[in-house]
Amino acid sequence: MNHPIVPYGYRPVILASDQKAASKARTIEIYKNEVFKDIDLYTHKHVDAREDMGLRTGNAVSSDNSENVDGAVIARYVEFRDAQLRTKIQFALAPESEDYADDDITLEKNKYTYHLIVPDGFNDNTLRPLAEYIHRFLVWGALFDWYSQFGMNQAAVYDTGTLLDNITGILRGPSIVKRPMQPFGPKEKIY
């Protein structure tokens, strides 16, 4: 029997099995009115904390979702962040059959619903924290966009990169990479 010669430094490749890992369905709902309320609260507190801001500037910087213009702008920012999140976590979203999409923001839908397919080993205790991460991602993403439109340094406070990484990390579950134990015991000899 002839064995192929493997050049030095190359290691065999282990191919993954075609079997699907066991999974389970979970749902997270984020209520839009809570997201919009938090955005208003954050912007109002920001204006309250700034003594150098005049009344006119403070009114422009502070969002008020009950005003048509502010509400429309904030709603569009939140919708964009929802789309960004769904694109990033599509590996965990349950398939849906949609044959049509548009860019109309409908007020009839009062929540964002995420139907997830997670590994069977997913710890259900992390579902509530995951909902909080998603809520904060939507709020902070909209705040980042809101303050960026005014060219304010305040936008940097609401960077969402770490939040997005945390969300995807939670959905992927614990790493399966294991480090080998030290093969020969402790470095120093113990007498």
C-alpha positions as a printed Julia matrix, in Angstrom:
191×3 Matrix{Float64}:
   0.0    0.0    0.0
   1.46   3.33  -1.03
   1.22   6.19   1.43
   1.4    9.69   0.04
   4.36  11.73   1.16
   3.22  14.71   3.2
   5.62  17.66   2.97
   7.04  18.9    6.27
   4.83  21.49   7.99
   1.55  20.39   6.45
  -1.11  18.87   8.62
  -4.03  16.71   7.61
  -7.34  18.48   7.12
 -10.35  17.19   9.03
 -13.57  17.82   7.17
 -16.7   18.7    9.08
 -19.58  16.29   9.07
 -22.58  16.98   6.86
 -24.85  16.34   9.83
 -26.68  19.37  11.15
 -26.14  20.23  14.78
 -29.22  20.05  16.97
 -30.94  23.42  17.32
 -33.93  25.04  18.96
 -36.17  28.01  18.2
 -36.29  31.11  20.38
 -37.99  34.5   19.92
 -37.0   37.98  21.06
 -39.37  40.93  20.83
 -38.21  44.52  21.16
 -40.97  47.1   21.59
 -40.56  50.15  19.38
 -42.16  52.55  21.86
 -39.51  51.57  24.46
 -36.71  52.13  21.95
 -38.09  55.54  20.93
 -38.68  56.5   24.57
 -35.07  55.69  25.46
 -33.78  57.74  22.53
 -35.82  60.74  23.69
 -34.58  60.27  27.28
 -30.92  60.08  26.27
 -31.12  63.17  24.07
 -33.02  65.16  26.71
 -30.46  64.26  29.38
 -27.65  65.27  27.03
 -29.22  68.72  26.58
 -29.82  69.02  30.35
 -26.15  68.31  31.02
 -24.91  70.98  28.61
 -25.0   74.47  30.1
 -23.45  76.04  27.0
 -26.34  75.01  24.74
 -28.93  77.64  23.92
 -32.67  76.98  23.84
 -32.86  76.76  20.04
 -29.84  74.44  19.73
 -31.04  72.35  22.67
 -34.42  71.91  21.04
 -32.8   70.82  17.77
 -30.44  68.34  19.45
 -33.06  66.86  21.77
 -35.28  64.4   19.94
 -39.02  64.36  20.46
 -40.78  61.48  18.77
 -44.14  63.18  19.18
 -42.97  65.78  16.63
 -43.48  64.54  13.08
 -40.02  65.49  11.81
 -38.05  64.11  14.78
 -40.2   61.0   14.9
 -39.71  60.29  11.19
 -35.94  60.78  11.37
 -35.53  58.62  14.48
 -37.82  55.91  13.07
 -35.71  55.73   9.91
 -32.49  55.52  11.96
 -33.88  52.68  14.08
 -35.15  50.83  10.99
 -31.67  51.08   9.47
 -30.09  49.66  12.63
 -32.64  46.82  12.66
 -31.7   46.04   9.05
 -28.0   46.18   9.92
 -28.52  43.81  12.84
 -30.6   41.35  10.81
 -27.93  41.28   8.11
 -25.21  40.55  10.67
 -27.14  37.8   12.52
 -28.78  36.17   9.52
 -26.95  32.95  10.43
 -29.25  32.72  13.49
 -32.51  34.02  12.04
 -35.21  31.5   11.19
 -36.04  31.45   7.48
 -39.14  33.41   6.51
 -40.86  33.37   3.18
 -41.08  36.97   2.06
 -41.71  37.68  -1.58
 -42.01  41.44  -1.23
 -40.3   44.25   0.68
 -40.51  48.03   0.64
 -39.12  50.96   2.59
 -42.38  52.09   4.17
 -42.28  52.4    7.95
 -45.59  51.06   9.13
 -46.8   52.08  12.54
 -49.05  49.01  12.81
 -46.03  46.92  13.7
 -45.28  47.99  17.25
 -42.29  45.69  17.82
 -39.27  44.12  16.23
 -39.49  40.34  16.35
 -36.43  38.16  15.97
 -37.23  34.49  15.37
 -33.97  32.74  16.14
 -32.57  29.28  15.56
 -29.85  28.7   18.15
 -27.66  25.69  18.95
 -29.24  23.11  21.23
 -26.62  23.96  23.86
 -27.66  27.63  23.88
 -28.14  28.73  27.49
 -31.7   30.1   27.74
 -30.58  32.27  30.66
 -28.83  34.47  28.1
 -32.05  35.18  26.18
 -33.05  38.13  28.39
 -29.55  39.69  28.29
 -29.54  39.19  24.52
 -32.82  41.14  24.29
 -31.18  43.95  26.3
 -28.16  43.95  23.97
 -30.44  44.18  20.92
 -32.5   46.96  22.52
 -29.35  48.93  23.32
 -27.95  48.32  19.83
 -31.07  49.85  18.27
 -31.06  52.81  20.68
 -27.34  53.51  20.52
 -27.24  53.06  16.75
 -30.01  55.63  16.3
 -28.29  57.98  18.77
 -25.0   57.63  16.89
 -26.77  58.56  13.65
 -28.73  61.36  15.36
 -25.65  63.06  16.82
 -23.62  62.44  13.65
 -26.13  64.45  11.62
 -25.29  67.47  13.81
 -21.54  66.82  13.62
 -21.38  66.39  17.39
 -18.59  64.56  19.18
 -21.3   62.98  21.35
 -21.82  60.44  18.54
 -18.6   58.6   19.45
 -20.09  57.64  22.83
 -22.7   55.51  21.04
 -20.4   53.38  18.9
 -22.18  50.05  18.35
 -19.27  47.86  17.19
 -18.76  46.1   20.52
 -22.51  45.59  20.99
 -22.79  43.95  17.58
 -19.84  41.66  18.38
 -21.43  40.7   21.71
 -24.77  39.9   20.06
 -23.2   37.67  17.42
 -21.0   36.03  20.05
 -23.98  35.17  22.24
 -25.86  33.72  19.27
 -22.94  31.62  18.13
 -22.61  30.1   21.6
 -19.48  29.07  23.45
 -16.38  28.4   21.42
 -15.62  24.8   20.63
 -11.88  25.44  20.45
 -10.07  23.69  23.25
  -6.48  24.26  24.2
  -4.38  21.19  24.94
  -3.14  20.66  28.45
   0.56  21.15  29.11
   1.96  17.71  28.16
   4.78  17.43  30.68
   3.43  18.91  33.89
   4.46  22.16  35.56
   7.47  24.13  34.32
   9.31  23.89  37.65
   9.76  20.67  39.47
   7.99  20.53  42.81
   9.79  18.49  45.55
